Short mmCIF file of C-alpha atoms in Angstrom, two decimals:
data_model
loop_
_atom_site.label_atom_id
_atom_site.label_comp_id
_atom_site.label_asym_id
_atom_site.label_seq_id
_atom_site.Cartn_x
_atom_site.Cartn_y
_atom_site.Cartn_z
CA MET A 1 30.02 120.45 114.18
CA SER A 2 30.93 116.90 115.14
CA SER A 3 34.37 115.93 116.45
CA THR A 4 34.98 113.81 113.35
CA SER A 5 34.46 116.72 110.98
CA ALA A 6 36.58 118.98 113.20
CA ASP A 7 39.48 116.52 113.03
CA ALA A 8 39.13 116.32 109.26
CA VAL A 9 39.34 120.09 108.94
CA ALA A 10 42.39 120.26 111.24
CA VAL A 11 44.51 117.92 109.08
CA PRO A 12 46.52 120.07 106.62
CA ALA A 13 46.64 118.99 103.01
CA PRO A 14 50.08 118.12 101.63
CA HIS A 15 51.77 121.12 100.14
CA PRO A 16 52.28 120.74 96.41
CA LEU A 17 55.87 121.91 96.74
CA ASP A 18 56.61 118.91 98.99
CA ARG A 19 55.65 116.56 96.17
CA ASP A 20 57.45 118.45 93.42
CA ALA A 21 60.59 119.46 95.30
CA ARG A 22 63.67 118.35 93.39
CA PRO A 23 66.25 116.19 95.19
CA GLY A 24 69.20 118.06 96.59
CA LEU A 25 72.64 117.89 95.03
CA ALA A 26 74.03 116.06 98.06
CA ARG A 27 71.34 113.39 97.70
CA LEU A 28 72.03 113.01 93.99
CA THR A 29 75.74 112.63 94.72
CA ARG A 30 75.02 109.88 97.25
CA VAL A 31 72.86 108.14 94.67
CA GLU A 32 75.69 108.25 92.13
CA LEU A 33 78.13 106.85 94.68
CA ARG A 34 75.72 104.04 95.51
CA LYS A 35 75.33 103.25 91.81
CA MET A 36 79.08 102.91 91.48
CA VAL A 37 79.35 100.51 94.40
CA ASP A 38 76.17 98.52 93.68
CA THR A 39 77.18 97.46 90.14
CA ARG A 40 79.53 94.50 89.89
CA SER A 41 81.86 96.25 87.45
CA GLY A 42 82.14 99.34 89.62
CA PHE A 43 82.61 97.40 92.86
CA TRP A 44 85.31 95.10 91.49
CA LEU A 45 87.10 97.96 89.75
CA LEU A 46 87.32 99.93 93.00
CA LEU A 47 88.54 96.78 94.74
CA VAL A 48 91.21 96.25 92.07
CA VAL A 49 92.42 99.85 92.47
CA ALA A 50 92.88 99.32 96.21
CA ALA A 51 94.51 95.92 95.66
CA LEU A 52 97.01 97.34 93.17
CA MET A 53 98.04 100.07 95.60
CA ALA A 54 98.52 97.50 98.36
CA LEU A 55 100.53 95.31 95.97
CA VAL A 56 102.89 98.18 95.15
CA VAL A 57 103.63 98.69 98.84
CA VAL A 58 104.29 94.97 99.39
CA VAL A 59 106.58 94.69 96.35
CA VAL A 60 108.57 97.80 97.26
CA GLU A 61 109.02 96.65 100.85
CA LEU A 62 110.16 93.18 99.79
CA ALA A 63 112.27 93.97 96.74
CA GLY A 64 112.75 97.73 96.54
CA LYS A 65 115.92 99.63 97.31
CA GLU A 66 116.27 101.75 100.41
CA HIS A 67 115.56 105.05 98.67
CA ASP A 68 112.32 103.54 97.30
CA ARG A 69 111.04 102.97 100.84
CA VAL A 70 110.97 106.60 101.87
CA PHE A 71 107.44 107.90 102.30
CA SER A 72 107.47 110.37 99.40
CA GLU A 73 108.77 107.82 96.87
CA LEU A 74 106.48 105.05 98.07
CA LEU A 75 103.48 107.38 98.02
CA SER A 76 104.30 108.56 94.49
CA GLY A 77 104.42 105.00 93.16
CA THR A 78 101.28 103.97 95.03
CA ILE A 79 99.23 106.93 93.80
CA GLN A 80 100.39 106.57 90.19
CA THR A 81 99.54 102.87 90.18
CA GLY A 82 96.06 103.43 91.62
CA ALA A 83 95.44 106.45 89.42
CA TYR A 84 96.15 104.36 86.33
CA LEU A 85 92.62 102.96 86.66
CA LEU A 86 90.93 106.02 88.13
CA PRO A 87 89.90 107.32 84.67
CA VAL A 88 88.19 103.98 84.04
CA VAL A 89 86.24 104.51 87.28
CA GLY A 90 85.24 107.96 86.00
CA ILE A 91 84.20 106.55 82.63
CA LEU A 92 81.95 103.91 84.20
CA LEU A 93 80.51 106.51 86.58
CA VAL A 94 79.06 108.29 83.54
CA THR A 95 78.52 105.60 80.90
CA ALA A 96 76.81 103.06 83.18
CA GLU A 97 73.73 105.28 82.93
CA TRP A 98 73.54 104.67 79.18
CA GLY A 99 74.84 101.11 79.14
CA GLN A 100 72.16 99.95 81.57
CA ARG A 101 69.53 102.17 79.89
CA THR A 102 68.63 104.00 83.10
CA ALA A 103 69.33 107.48 81.72
CA LEU A 104 65.68 107.97 80.79
CA VAL A 105 64.61 107.25 84.37
CA SER A 106 67.28 109.53 85.83
CA PHE A 107 66.42 112.47 83.58
CA ALA A 108 62.71 111.92 84.10
CA LEU A 109 63.20 112.25 87.86
CA VAL A 110 65.69 115.12 87.47
CA PRO A 111 64.84 116.97 84.22
CA ARG A 112 67.84 119.30 84.52
CA ARG A 113 70.41 117.07 82.88
CA LEU A 114 73.44 119.13 83.82
CA ARG A 115 72.44 118.75 87.46
CA VAL A 116 72.76 114.98 87.09
CA VAL A 117 76.15 115.39 85.40
CA LEU A 118 77.30 117.67 88.23
CA ALA A 119 76.29 115.00 90.76
CA LYS A 120 78.40 112.48 88.84
CA VAL A 121 81.36 114.87 88.89
CA LEU A 122 81.01 115.37 92.65
CA ALA A 123 80.78 111.60 93.14
CA GLY A 124 83.97 111.24 91.11
CA VAL A 125 85.68 113.86 93.28
CA VAL A 126 84.72 111.90 96.41
CA LEU A 127 86.05 108.64 94.94
CA ALA A 128 89.30 110.28 93.79
CA LEU A 129 89.94 111.83 97.21
CA ALA A 130 89.17 108.48 98.85
CA ALA A 131 91.63 106.71 96.54
CA VAL A 132 94.41 109.17 97.41
CA LEU A 133 93.66 108.78 101.12
CA VAL A 134 93.91 104.99 100.75
CA ALA A 135 97.27 105.47 99.04
CA PHE A 136 98.43 107.61 101.98
CA VAL A 137 97.34 104.94 104.46
CA PHE A 138 99.01 102.07 102.57
CA SER A 139 102.23 104.05 102.09
CA ALA A 140 102.33 105.02 105.76
CA LEU A 141 101.88 101.38 106.77
CA GLY A 142 104.65 100.38 104.38
CA VAL A 143 107.11 102.85 105.89
CA ALA A 144 106.06 101.90 109.42
CA ILE A 145 106.70 98.18 108.87
CA ALA A 146 109.88 98.68 106.83
CA PRO A 147 112.57 95.99 107.36
CA PRO A 148 114.92 96.49 110.31
CA GLY A 149 117.85 98.76 109.59
CA THR A 150 115.92 100.87 107.07
CA GLY A 151 115.82 104.51 108.05
CA ALA A 152 112.19 105.67 107.98
CA ASP A 153 111.94 108.97 106.12
CA TRP A 154 108.52 110.60 106.56
CA SER A 155 109.40 113.94 105.00
CA LEU A 156 106.74 115.27 102.63
CA SER A 157 106.08 118.91 101.83
CA LEU A 158 102.62 120.41 102.18
CA GLY A 159 102.71 121.49 98.54
CA LEU A 160 103.38 117.93 97.40
CA ILE A 161 100.47 116.64 99.48
CA GLY A 162 98.13 119.07 97.71
CA GLN A 163 99.56 118.03 94.33
CA ASP A 164 98.92 114.36 95.14
CA PHE A 165 95.23 115.06 95.69
CA LEU A 166 95.13 117.24 92.58
CA TYR A 167 96.67 114.42 90.54
CA GLY A 168 93.93 112.02 91.63
CA LEU A 169 91.24 114.59 90.82
CA ILE A 170 92.69 115.29 87.36
CA LEU A 171 92.83 111.60 86.43
CA MET A 172 89.25 111.11 87.61
CA MET A 173 88.08 114.14 85.63
CA ILE A 174 89.77 112.76 82.49
CA GLY A 175 87.66 109.63 82.80
CA ILE A 176 84.47 111.59 83.44
CA ALA A 177 85.22 113.83 80.45
CA PHE A 178 85.83 110.89 78.11
CA GLY A 179 82.73 109.08 79.38
CA THR A 180 80.62 112.20 78.92
CA ALA A 181 81.91 112.76 75.39
CA LEU A 182 81.28 109.20 74.15
CA LEU A 183 78.50 107.95 76.48
CA SER A 184 79.69 104.38 75.94
CA SER A 185 82.11 102.44 78.11
CA ALA A 186 84.08 100.47 75.53
CA PRO A 187 84.95 103.32 73.10
CA ALA A 188 85.79 105.67 75.98
CA ILE A 189 88.13 103.16 77.66
CA VAL A 190 89.82 102.25 74.36
CA LEU A 191 90.31 105.91 73.46
CA TYR A 192 91.70 106.71 76.91
CA PHE A 193 94.40 104.04 76.56
CA ALA A 194 95.04 104.49 72.82
CA LEU A 195 95.22 108.28 72.59
CA PRO A 196 98.31 108.65 74.85
CA ILE A 197 100.10 106.05 72.71
CA ALA A 198 99.24 107.96 69.55
CA ILE A 199 100.39 111.27 71.03
CA GLY A 200 103.58 109.64 72.30
CA ALA A 201 104.24 108.35 68.78
CA LEU A 202 103.90 111.88 67.45
CA GLY A 203 106.44 112.97 70.06
CA SER A 204 109.06 110.81 68.34
CA ILE A 205 108.95 113.23 65.38
CA SER A 206 111.66 115.75 66.18
CA ALA A 207 109.95 118.59 64.32
CA ILE A 208 106.95 118.59 66.66
CA SER A 209 108.37 116.90 69.78
CA GLY A 210 108.51 120.21 71.66
CA THR A 211 104.83 120.87 71.00
CA VAL A 212 103.76 117.32 71.90
CA GLU A 213 105.32 117.69 75.36
CA TRP A 214 102.58 120.19 76.16
CA LEU A 215 99.84 117.72 75.25
CA GLU A 216 101.03 114.43 76.75
CA ILE A 217 99.13 112.91 79.64
CA ASN A 218 102.50 112.19 81.28
CA ALA A 219 102.68 115.88 82.15
CA PHE A 220 100.43 115.18 85.13
CA GLU A 221 102.86 112.70 86.71
CA ALA A 222 105.12 115.55 87.80
CA LEU A 223 102.51 116.40 90.42
CA THR A 224 103.40 113.30 92.48
CA LYS A 225 107.19 113.58 92.19
CA GLU A 226 108.16 117.12 93.10
CA VAL A 227 106.73 120.55 93.75
CA ALA A 228 105.86 121.67 90.24
CA SER A 229 107.64 124.62 88.66
CA GLY A 230 105.95 127.37 86.67
CA HIS A 231 106.88 125.64 83.41
CA GLN A 232 105.37 122.35 84.63
CA TRP A 233 102.16 124.10 85.74
CA ALA A 234 101.86 125.61 82.27
CA GLN A 235 102.19 122.14 80.71
CA ILE A 236 99.65 120.73 83.15
CA LEU A 237 97.17 123.48 82.27
CA THR A 238 97.64 122.95 78.52
CA ALA A 239 97.28 119.19 78.84
CA SER A 240 94.15 119.67 80.97
CA LEU A 241 92.52 121.60 78.14
CA LEU A 242 93.04 118.66 75.78
CA TRP A 243 92.24 115.82 78.17
CA ILE A 244 89.44 117.38 80.24
CA ALA A 245 88.01 120.64 78.88
CA VAL A 246 87.56 119.64 75.23
CA PRO A 247 85.90 116.20 75.74
CA LEU A 248 83.81 117.50 78.64
CA ALA A 249 82.48 120.40 76.55
CA ILE A 250 81.60 117.98 73.73
CA GLY A 251 79.90 115.65 76.20
CA LEU A 252 77.84 118.36 77.88
CA TRP A 253 76.67 119.57 74.47
CA ARG A 254 75.67 116.01 73.51
CA ILE A 255 73.81 115.38 76.75
CA ARG A 256 71.89 118.65 76.52
CA ARG A 257 70.92 118.22 72.87
CA SER A 258 70.54 114.47 72.39
CA GLU A 259 67.34 112.49 72.71
CA ILE A 260 67.42 110.13 75.69
CA ARG A 261 66.07 106.63 75.05
#
């Protein structure tokens, strides 16, 4: 046997599993994060979120009262301001796939649709945690450079720190749920801003005001202000069913059953 033929026999053929192996969940999550940063809308929206949080710190330090400059109060205002747009980030994270008509490509490469949705959820979790960390950094800088004569108060309970991160995650999941349910950016964003107004209007009716308190999106704000009580946790859980569980279930059903074009 010649040396040429011996070399040819020694080279192993590519294993079919290497060609057909599905991408890992971590890789899919990185792809979703890159999609969010690569698009102009996603990039500028993330930049606006960071800019708003920085603006809150500057305004409070220049014009706020002394009790507003303590770390816990400054952090609460910074997180709530940034989180105001976090649901929009979550909406675009999902709906950009359909708005740019790349869903067919994504589901052709990864036929298990729920796996793609899970990657989007994990990407949203990463962005939400990053946003809260940025709020911590900006708030810490604000307290550190407080005007002379202002007593720096860094006190913050461990439970409140966990609630701050949970607040960011909940707001992000609301956006992902709305985007999954509607699969279109404009209707999802409009509904996210209009539905709280409608529910708040119902709360003005005294006969049902007690019930509406358990459904308002404002129930989540307690997470950034104080260690939540059992009653507040119950309201947060009930509101989460309306704002996250219901639209997400509708969206997952639509994605699994609908024809992708």
